[in-house]
Amino acid sequence: MKSAVETLNPTRVRLTVEVPFEELKDSLDAAYKKINQQVTVKGFRKGKIPARVIDQRFGRGAVLEEAVNDALPKFYTEAVNEAELNVLGQPEVDITELKDNETLNFTAEVDVRPTIEIPDYSGIEVEVDAVEVTDEDVDKAVEELRGRFASTSPVERAAEDGDVVTIDLEAKVEGEVLEDGVASGVSYTIGSGELLEGIDDAVKGLEAGGEATFTSELKGGSAAGKEAEVTVKVTQVAKRELPELDDDFAQLASEFDTLDELKADSRKRLENMKQYDQATQAQERVLEKLLELVEVPVPEKLLADEIQTRTHNLEHHQLGQMGLDLDKYLEIQGKSREEFDAETKEQAEKGIKTQFVLDELVNKEKLNVSQEELTEHLMRRAQSSGMSPDQFAQAVVEGGQVPMLVGEVARGKALAVVVEAATVKDTNGEVVDLDDEDETAETAETVEAESAEEKTEA
C-alpha cells in the first residue's frame, strides 16, 4: 500500500491511497465466506458454494463491493498512522479506481487538529476582584441563617410584608383555566419574590378568605411566557417570628456557644467563598488572555457539529424540562434567532479553541494524570450530576468516557500551569497568590469544550 497526504487547509487534508490487489485477498476471502452464509444454491450445501459459482450467480461485482467495504477502514487507518495524522471525526471516502485483480485506489478527506504554536505566556497579567468581607456581609449571612429558624403563628388581620400566607391559585389564559394553572395550599412569604410578579401587591391587605385578581407573565408550565389572569385566594395569614440574635440562637443554629463565634465562622466562610470566586475569575481571565495570544484555526465541520449539539441539548434537554420550546425561550430572553445563533457559534468556537490550546499545552508541558487525580475529578463530577460515585463511574466506563475525564483533568492542570506563570492582581493592586489553583482548575467552568470531546477524539 502506498499513500500520500495533501494539505487542503490548516485543518483538513486529503489522503490518496493505492492498494495492490493482492492486499485485498483476506477481505475477498471474508466476502466469499459471508455471502456463502447468506445465500443458497441448489446442489450445494450452505456455506460450501465455490467462489466461481458465486461469481456466476451473484456477480463478481457484489463480492468486490463487500471486500472493499471490509478493507477500506483498515487501509485508511494504516494511511493515517503512517502519516502520523491527528484526525477529527469521520473521513469522506471516494473510490477513484477499482480494477479487478489489479488495484484499488481511493481518497479520504478528513479534518485534522491544527498545528498550534504556544507562545510565551509568562507575561500574561489579569485583574480580579479583591477578597473583602464587610460587617454588612456577615450580618446578612447571619440574618439569612436566622430566617431559616423562623417560626410562624396564625393571625387574624390583613396580610403585611414578611407575613407567610397560605394561598390557592388559578391561572387563566384567554379566559381558559390552564390544566397546570391550579394550585392549592401554597405557602408564600410576602416580599420573597419567589412566585409571580404582582402577587405581593395582590395579597397585601387581604385577610383569610379574601381574594384578588391580577395579571402576570407566567414563568413556567404549558403557557410559559404568556400573560395570564391569576386569581389568588388567601386561606391563612401567619406572622413570621425570628429568634433573638443571642448566644442561645448560636447554640440552636450551629455548633458554636456564642454569637460572636458564629459571626467569626460566617466571616471565614464568606472569605473562603470569595477566594474561590477570585481563583475562578483568575482562571477565566487568564484563559481569555491566552486565547488572544494563540492563532487557532477551527475545522468548519467540527464547529457546525458543536453548534448543532449545543442547540439540540438546549432544546431537547434543558428547555424540555421547563416546558419551553426555543421560540418561547428566545421571547423570554428578548433575543432574536440571529442573536442566539451568533452567541452559540461564538461559545462553540471558544470551546473548541480552548480544548485545542490546552491539549497542546498538555503535550508541551508533558503533563500526566494520576489515578488519584482522576478519582478526585470523578467524585466531583458524580456529585454535580446527582449520582453516586459508583453509579457515575459505571456509567463512564460503560460509555467509554474514561478518556474524556482524563482529558478534562489534564486540561485543568494545563490551565493551572498558565495561571501560575501569570501575574494576577486584585482591584486594590495587590498581587494575588493562588496557592490552590490546581484544585480550583478542576471545578471552575473554564474548559468549555466538554460537549465537543467525543467529536474531537482522534
PDB file of C-alpha atoms in Angstrom, residues 187-416:
ATOM      1  CA  SER A 187     -47.160  28.704  51.296  1.00  0.00           C
ATOM      2  CA  TYR A 188     -45.691  32.070  50.293  1.00  0.00           C
ATOM      3  CA  THR A 189     -43.667  34.693  52.151  1.00  0.00           C
ATOM      4  CA  ILE A 190     -44.752  38.165  51.039  1.00  0.00           C
ATOM      5  CA  GLY A 191     -41.824  40.051  49.569  1.00  0.00           C
ATOM      6  CA  SER A 192     -39.714  36.985  48.805  1.00  0.00           C
ATOM      7  CA  GLY A 193     -40.232  37.306  45.039  1.00  0.00           C
ATOM      8  CA  GLU A 194     -40.475  33.530  44.706  1.00  0.00           C
ATOM      9  CA  LEU A 195     -43.788  33.383  42.837  1.00  0.00           C
ATOM     10  CA  LEU A 196     -45.449  35.519  40.187  1.00  0.00           C
ATOM     11  CA  GLU A 197     -44.773  39.175  39.593  1.00  0.00           C
ATOM     12  CA  GLY A 198     -47.608  41.212  41.061  1.00  0.00           C
ATOM     13  CA  ILE A 199     -48.642  38.704  43.705  1.00  0.00           C
ATOM     14  CA  ASP A 200     -47.231  40.770  46.581  1.00  0.00           C
ATOM     15  CA  ASP A 201     -49.474  43.744  45.799  1.00  0.00           C
ATOM     16  CA  ALA A 202     -52.426  41.393  45.292  1.00  0.00           C
ATOM     17  CA  VAL A 203     -52.251  39.623  48.677  1.00  0.00           C
ATOM     18  CA  LYS A 204     -51.147  42.518  50.872  1.00  0.00           C
ATOM     19  CA  GLY A 205     -54.153  43.851  52.719  1.00  0.00           C
ATOM     20  CA  LEU A 206     -56.149  40.627  52.351  1.00  0.00           C
ATOM     21  CA  GLU A 207     -57.359  38.681  55.368  1.00  0.00           C
ATOM     22  CA  ALA A 208     -58.087  34.934  55.456  1.00  0.00           C
ATOM     23  CA  GLY A 209     -60.920  34.277  52.999  1.00  0.00           C
ATOM     24  CA  GLY A 210     -60.090  37.308  50.835  1.00  0.00           C
ATOM     25  CA  GLU A 211     -59.201  37.032  47.174  1.00  0.00           C
ATOM     26  CA  ALA A 212     -57.865  39.224  44.369  1.00  0.00           C
ATOM     27  CA  THR A 213     -57.140  39.009  40.647  1.00  0.00           C
ATOM     28  CA  PHE A 214     -54.057  40.305  38.890  1.00  0.00           C
ATOM     29  CA  THR A 215     -52.268  39.924  35.570  1.00  0.00           C
ATOM     30  CA  SER A 216     -48.820  38.379  35.346  1.00  0.00           C
ATOM     31  CA  GLU A 217     -46.493  36.712  32.844  1.00  0.00           C
ATOM     32  CA  LEU A 218     -46.178  33.006  33.631  1.00  0.00           C
ATOM     33  CA  LYS A 219     -42.618  31.829  34.309  1.00  0.00           C
ATOM     34  CA  GLY A 220     -43.099  28.134  33.565  1.00  0.00           C
ATOM     35  CA  GLY A 221     -45.563  25.430  32.615  1.00  0.00           C
ATOM     36  CA  SER A 222     -47.576  24.933  29.455  1.00  0.00           C
ATOM     37  CA  ALA A 223     -48.162  28.665  28.934  1.00  0.00           C
ATOM     38  CA  ALA A 224     -44.745  29.954  29.995  1.00  0.00           C
ATOM     39  CA  GLY A 225     -44.145  33.496  28.793  1.00  0.00           C
ATOM     40  CA  LYS A 226     -47.828  34.261  28.251  1.00  0.00           C
ATOM     41  CA  GLU A 227     -49.886  36.864  30.090  1.00  0.00           C
ATOM     42  CA  ALA A 228     -52.346  35.213  32.464  1.00  0.00           C
ATOM     43  CA  GLU A 229     -55.194  36.388  34.637  1.00  0.00           C
ATOM     44  CA  VAL A 230     -54.424  34.978  38.068  1.00  0.00           C
ATOM     45  CA  THR A 231     -56.911  34.685  40.918  1.00  0.00           C
ATOM     46  CA  VAL A 232     -55.384  34.311  44.359  1.00  0.00           C
ATOM     47  CA  LYS A 233     -57.346  33.404  47.490  1.00  0.00           C
ATOM     48  CA  VAL A 234     -55.805  33.743  50.947  1.00  0.00           C
ATOM     49  CA  THR A 235     -56.769  30.894  53.283  1.00  0.00           C
ATOM     50  CA  GLN A 236     -54.443  31.810  56.170  1.00  0.00           C
ATOM     51  CA  VAL A 237     -52.251  34.695  57.310  1.00  0.00           C
ATOM     52  CA  ALA A 238     -49.343  33.872  59.605  1.00  0.00           C
ATOM     53  CA  LYS A 239     -46.872  36.175  61.304  1.00  0.00           C
ATOM     54  CA  ARG A 240     -43.226  35.262  60.861  1.00  0.00           C
ATOM     55  CA  GLU A 241     -41.253  35.437  64.100  1.00  0.00           C
ATOM     56  CA  LEU A 242     -37.472  35.444  64.096  1.00  0.00           C
ATOM     57  CA  PRO A 243     -35.415  34.104  67.009  1.00  0.00           C
ATOM     58  CA  GLU A 244     -33.436  36.606  69.074  1.00  0.00           C
ATOM     59  CA  LEU A 245     -29.864  37.152  67.942  1.00  0.00           C
ATOM     60  CA  ASP A 246     -28.039  35.924  71.016  1.00  0.00           C
ATOM     61  CA  ASP A 247     -25.912  33.068  72.285  1.00  0.00           C
ATOM     62  CA  ASP A 248     -28.965  30.818  72.535  1.00  0.00           C
ATOM     63  CA  PHE A 249     -29.552  31.286  68.791  1.00  0.00           C
ATOM     64  CA  ALA A 250     -25.903  30.449  68.064  1.00  0.00           C
ATOM     65  CA  GLN A 251     -26.263  27.200  70.001  1.00  0.00           C
ATOM     66  CA  LEU A 252     -29.536  26.413  68.216  1.00  0.00           C
ATOM     67  CA  ALA A 253     -28.288  27.106  64.686  1.00  0.00           C
ATOM     68  CA  SER A 254     -24.669  25.956  64.872  1.00  0.00           C
ATOM     69  CA  GLU A 255     -22.013  24.097  66.843  1.00  0.00           C
ATOM     70  CA  PHE A 256     -20.851  27.339  68.467  1.00  0.00           C
ATOM     71  CA  ASP A 257     -21.580  28.532  72.010  1.00  0.00           C
ATOM     72  CA  THR A 258     -21.651  32.269  71.367  1.00  0.00           C
ATOM     73  CA  LEU A 259     -22.984  34.637  68.744  1.00  0.00           C
ATOM     74  CA  ASP A 260     -19.503  36.124  68.296  1.00  0.00           C
ATOM     75  CA  GLU A 261     -18.105  32.689  67.425  1.00  0.00           C
ATOM     76  CA  LEU A 262     -20.922  32.153  64.924  1.00  0.00           C
ATOM     77  CA  LYS A 263     -20.199  35.521  63.278  1.00  0.00           C
ATOM     78  CA  ALA A 264     -16.478  34.762  63.104  1.00  0.00           C
ATOM     79  CA  ASP A 265     -17.219  31.465  61.405  1.00  0.00           C
ATOM     80  CA  SER A 266     -19.576  33.200  58.961  1.00  0.00           C
ATOM     81  CA  ARG A 267     -16.841  35.700  58.107  1.00  0.00           C
ATOM     82  CA  LYS A 268     -14.366  32.881  57.462  1.00  0.00           C
ATOM     83  CA  ARG A 269     -16.846  31.040  55.238  1.00  0.00           C
ATOM     84  CA  LEU A 270     -17.516  34.179  53.228  1.00  0.00           C
ATOM     85  CA  GLU A 271     -13.786  34.769  52.809  1.00  0.00           C
ATOM     86  CA  ASN A 272     -13.329  31.206  51.546  1.00  0.00           C
ATOM     87  CA  MET A 273     -16.189  31.636  49.052  1.00  0.00           C
ATOM     88  CA  LYS A 274     -14.747  34.896  47.743  1.00  0.00           C
ATOM     89  CA  GLN A 275     -11.284  33.375  47.484  1.00  0.00           C
ATOM     90  CA  TYR A 276     -12.751  30.547  45.439  1.00  0.00           C
ATOM     91  CA  ASP A 277     -14.612  33.035  43.236  1.00  0.00           C
ATOM     92  CA  GLN A 278     -11.395  35.011  42.863  1.00  0.00           C
ATOM     93  CA  ALA A 279      -9.454  31.919  41.760  1.00  0.00           C
ATOM     94  CA  THR A 280     -12.175  31.012  39.283  1.00  0.00           C
ATOM     95  CA  GLN A 281     -12.189  34.560  37.944  1.00  0.00           C
ATOM     96  CA  ALA A 282      -8.403  34.450  37.565  1.00  0.00           C
ATOM     97  CA  GLN A 283      -8.623  31.231  35.553  1.00  0.00           C
ATOM     98  CA  GLU A 284     -11.293  32.609  33.244  1.00  0.00           C
ATOM     99  CA  ARG A 285      -9.409  35.842  32.599  1.00  0.00           C
ATOM    100  CA  VAL A 286      -6.042  34.141  32.128  1.00  0.00           C
ATOM    101  CA  LEU A 287      -7.657  31.764  29.657  1.00  0.00           C
ATOM    102  CA  GLU A 288      -9.137  34.708  27.734  1.00  0.00           C
ATOM    103  CA  LYS A 289      -5.681  36.311  27.518  1.00  0.00           C
ATOM    104  CA  LEU A 290      -4.091  33.038  26.445  1.00  0.00           C
ATOM    105  CA  LEU A 291      -6.600  32.529  23.632  1.00  0.00           C
ATOM    106  CA  GLU A 292      -5.879  36.064  22.418  1.00  0.00           C
ATOM    107  CA  LEU A 293      -2.195  35.147  22.052  1.00  0.00           C
ATOM    108  CA  VAL A 294      -2.723  31.977  20.001  1.00  0.00           C
ATOM    109  CA  GLU A 295      -3.894  31.644  16.413  1.00  0.00           C
ATOM    110  CA  VAL A 296      -6.273  28.670  16.373  1.00  0.00           C
ATOM    111  CA  PRO A 297      -7.992  27.653  13.106  1.00  0.00           C
ATOM    112  CA  VAL A 298     -11.244  25.778  13.722  1.00  0.00           C
ATOM    113  CA  PRO A 299     -12.460  22.982  11.399  1.00  0.00           C
ATOM    114  CA  GLU A 300     -15.746  24.042   9.818  1.00  0.00           C
ATOM    115  CA  LYS A 301     -17.470  20.680  10.179  1.00  0.00           C
ATOM    116  CA  LEU A 302     -16.399  20.313  13.805  1.00  0.00           C
ATOM    117  CA  LEU A 303     -17.754  23.791  14.547  1.00  0.00           C
ATOM    118  CA  ALA A 304     -21.040  23.031  12.770  1.00  0.00           C
ATOM    119  CA  ASP A 305     -21.414  19.771  14.718  1.00  0.00           C
ATOM    120  CA  GLU A 306     -20.694  21.509  18.022  1.00  0.00           C
ATOM    121  CA  ILE A 307     -23.245  24.252  17.311  1.00  0.00           C
ATOM    122  CA  GLN A 308     -25.830  21.588  16.458  1.00  0.00           C
ATOM    123  CA  THR A 309     -25.048  19.641  19.641  1.00  0.00           C
ATOM    124  CA  ARG A 310     -25.355  22.714  21.870  1.00  0.00           C
ATOM    125  CA  THR A 311     -28.618  23.777  20.259  1.00  0.00           C
ATOM    126  CA  HIS A 312     -30.036  20.240  20.467  1.00  0.00           C
ATOM    127  CA  ASN A 313     -29.123  19.896  24.149  1.00  0.00           C
ATOM    128  CA  LEU A 314     -30.741  23.228  24.955  1.00  0.00           C
ATOM    129  CA  GLU A 315     -33.939  22.465  23.027  1.00  0.00           C
ATOM    130  CA  HIS A 316     -34.463  18.815  23.971  1.00  0.00           C
ATOM    131  CA  HIS A 317     -32.987  18.626  27.462  1.00  0.00           C
ATOM    132  CA  GLN A 318     -32.822  21.934  29.308  1.00  0.00           C
ATOM    133  CA  LEU A 319     -35.842  23.685  27.786  1.00  0.00           C
ATOM    134  CA  GLY A 320     -37.816  20.454  27.509  1.00  0.00           C
ATOM    135  CA  GLN A 321     -37.661  20.001  31.263  1.00  0.00           C
ATOM    136  CA  MET A 322     -39.010  23.540  31.690  1.00  0.00           C
ATOM    137  CA  GLY A 323     -41.886  23.023  29.278  1.00  0.00           C
ATOM    138  CA  LEU A 324     -40.469  25.562  26.813  1.00  0.00           C
ATOM    139  CA  ASP A 325     -39.520  25.480  23.156  1.00  0.00           C
ATOM    140  CA  LEU A 326     -36.714  27.516  21.628  1.00  0.00           C
ATOM    141  CA  ASP A 327     -39.007  30.229  20.239  1.00  0.00           C
ATOM    142  CA  LYS A 328     -40.608  30.814  23.633  1.00  0.00           C
ATOM    143  CA  TYR A 329     -37.205  30.795  25.334  1.00  0.00           C
ATOM    144  CA  LEU A 330     -35.903  33.444  22.931  1.00  0.00           C
ATOM    145  CA  GLU A 331     -39.030  35.512  23.512  1.00  0.00           C
ATOM    146  CA  ILE A 332     -38.473  35.400  27.287  1.00  0.00           C
ATOM    147  CA  GLN A 333     -34.778  36.254  26.828  1.00  0.00           C
ATOM    148  CA  GLY A 334     -35.592  39.088  24.482  1.00  0.00           C
ATOM    149  CA  LYS A 335     -33.288  37.693  21.774  1.00  0.00           C
ATOM    150  CA  SER A 336     -33.743  37.113  18.070  1.00  0.00           C
ATOM    151  CA  ARG A 337     -32.831  33.802  16.460  1.00  0.00           C
ATOM    152  CA  GLU A 338     -29.951  35.542  14.713  1.00  0.00           C
ATOM    153  CA  GLU A 339     -28.565  36.774  18.044  1.00  0.00           C
ATOM    154  CA  PHE A 340     -28.946  33.314  19.564  1.00  0.00           C
ATOM    155  CA  ASP A 341     -27.174  31.664  16.623  1.00  0.00           C
ATOM    156  CA  ALA A 342     -24.338  34.186  16.790  1.00  0.00           C
ATOM    157  CA  GLU A 343     -23.874  33.653  20.538  1.00  0.00           C
ATOM    158  CA  THR A 344     -23.982  29.863  20.179  1.00  0.00           C
ATOM    159  CA  LYS A 345     -21.384  29.971  17.404  1.00  0.00           C
ATOM    160  CA  GLU A 346     -19.122  32.216  19.489  1.00  0.00           C
ATOM    161  CA  GLN A 347     -19.393  29.911  22.523  1.00  0.00           C
ATOM    162  CA  ALA A 348     -18.821  26.772  20.445  1.00  0.00           C
ATOM    163  CA  GLU A 349     -15.793  28.284  18.707  1.00  0.00           C
ATOM    164  CA  LYS A 350     -14.308  29.364  22.020  1.00  0.00           C
ATOM    165  CA  GLY A 351     -14.869  25.898  23.466  1.00  0.00           C
ATOM    166  CA  ILE A 352     -13.092  24.178  20.589  1.00  0.00           C
ATOM    167  CA  LYS A 353     -10.192  26.637  20.654  1.00  0.00           C
ATOM    168  CA  THR A 354      -9.865  26.184  24.410  1.00  0.00           C
ATOM    169  CA  GLN A 355      -9.613  22.430  24.065  1.00  0.00           C
ATOM    170  CA  PHE A 356      -7.066  22.614  21.238  1.00  0.00           C
ATOM    171  CA  VAL A 357      -4.845  25.085  23.102  1.00  0.00           C
ATOM    172  CA  LEU A 358      -4.965  23.305  26.454  1.00  0.00           C
ATOM    173  CA  ASP A 359      -4.385  19.907  24.822  1.00  0.00           C
ATOM    174  CA  GLU A 360      -1.305  21.353  23.114  1.00  0.00           C
ATOM    175  CA  LEU A 361      -0.149  22.670  26.487  1.00  0.00           C
ATOM    176  CA  VAL A 362      -0.599  19.218  27.995  1.00  0.00           C
ATOM    177  CA  ASN A 363       1.766  17.837  25.357  1.00  0.00           C
ATOM    178  CA  LYS A 364       4.226  20.729  25.593  1.00  0.00           C
ATOM    179  CA  GLU A 365       4.447  20.574  29.388  1.00  0.00           C
ATOM    180  CA  LYS A 366       4.333  16.736  29.381  1.00  0.00           C
ATOM    181  CA  LEU A 367       1.525  16.674  31.940  1.00  0.00           C
ATOM    182  CA  ASN A 368       0.224  13.330  33.174  1.00  0.00           C
ATOM    183  CA  VAL A 369      -2.915  12.409  35.113  1.00  0.00           C
ATOM    184  CA  SER A 370      -2.544  10.196  38.166  1.00  0.00           C
ATOM    185  CA  GLN A 371      -5.143   7.699  39.322  1.00  0.00           C
ATOM    186  CA  GLU A 372      -5.706   9.812  42.431  1.00  0.00           C
ATOM    187  CA  GLU A 373      -6.367  12.955  40.363  1.00  0.00           C
ATOM    188  CA  LEU A 374      -8.771  11.053  38.110  1.00  0.00           C
ATOM    189  CA  THR A 375     -10.622   9.611  41.111  1.00  0.00           C
ATOM    190  CA  GLU A 376     -10.970  13.044  42.743  1.00  0.00           C
ATOM    191  CA  HIS A 377     -12.313  14.505  39.493  1.00  0.00           C
ATOM    192  CA  LEU A 378     -14.737  11.610  39.095  1.00  0.00           C
ATOM    193  CA  MET A 379     -16.049  12.228  42.636  1.00  0.00           C
ATOM    194  CA  ARG A 380     -16.679  15.902  41.848  1.00  0.00           C
ATOM    195  CA  ARG A 381     -18.408  15.100  38.561  1.00  0.00           C
ATOM    196  CA  ALA A 382     -20.559  12.479  40.287  1.00  0.00           C
ATOM    197  CA  GLN A 383     -21.623  14.990  42.920  1.00  0.00           C
ATOM    198  CA  SER A 384     -22.576  17.611  40.327  1.00  0.00           C
ATOM    199  CA  SER A 385     -24.544  15.019  38.333  1.00  0.00           C
ATOM    200  CA  GLY A 386     -26.546  13.875  41.352  1.00  0.00           C
ATOM    201  CA  MET A 387     -25.265  10.301  41.027  1.00  0.00           C
ATOM    202  CA  SER A 388     -23.316   8.215  43.487  1.00  0.00           C
ATOM    203  CA  PRO A 389     -19.601   7.819  42.680  1.00  0.00           C
ATOM    204  CA  ASP A 390     -20.123   4.127  41.910  1.00  0.00           C
ATOM    205  CA  GLN A 391     -23.049   4.830  39.575  1.00  0.00           C
ATOM    206  CA  PHE A 392     -21.189   7.619  37.816  1.00  0.00           C
ATOM    207  CA  ALA A 393     -18.021   5.525  37.448  1.00  0.00           C
ATOM    208  CA  GLN A 394     -20.019   2.624  35.987  1.00  0.00           C
ATOM    209  CA  ALA A 395     -21.734   4.956  33.504  1.00  0.00           C
ATOM    210  CA  VAL A 396     -18.375   6.444  32.494  1.00  0.00           C
ATOM    211  CA  VAL A 397     -16.785   3.043  31.912  1.00  0.00           C
ATOM    212  CA  GLU A 398     -19.776   1.597  30.051  1.00  0.00           C
ATOM    213  CA  GLY A 399     -19.993   4.699  27.872  1.00  0.00           C
ATOM    214  CA  GLY A 400     -16.282   4.617  27.063  1.00  0.00           C
ATOM    215  CA  GLN A 401     -15.884   8.081  28.576  1.00  0.00           C
ATOM    216  CA  VAL A 402     -12.745   7.487  30.671  1.00  0.00           C
ATOM    217  CA  PRO A 403     -10.507   9.235  28.084  1.00  0.00           C
ATOM    218  CA  MET A 404     -12.859  12.207  28.220  1.00  0.00           C
ATOM    219  CA  LEU A 405     -12.441  12.522  32.002  1.00  0.00           C
ATOM    220  CA  VAL A 406      -8.679  12.127  31.709  1.00  0.00           C
ATOM    221  CA  GLY A 407      -8.688  14.935  29.138  1.00  0.00           C
ATOM    222  CA  GLU A 408     -10.694  17.199  31.460  1.00  0.00           C
ATOM    223  CA  VAL A 409      -8.218  16.678  34.305  1.00  0.00           C
ATOM    224  CA  ALA A 410      -5.202  17.189  32.038  1.00  0.00           C
ATOM    225  CA  ARG A 411      -6.612  20.412  30.613  1.00  0.00           C
ATOM    226  CA  GLY A 412      -7.333  21.646  34.129  1.00  0.00           C
ATOM    227  CA  LYS A 413      -3.682  21.032  35.018  1.00  0.00           C
ATOM    228  CA  ALA A 414      -2.522  22.797  31.850  1.00  0.00           C
ATOM    229  CA  LEU A 415      -4.585  25.864  32.694  1.00  0.00           C
ATOM    230  CA  ALA A 416      -3.186  25.805  36.238  1.00  0.00           C
TER     231      ALA A 416
END
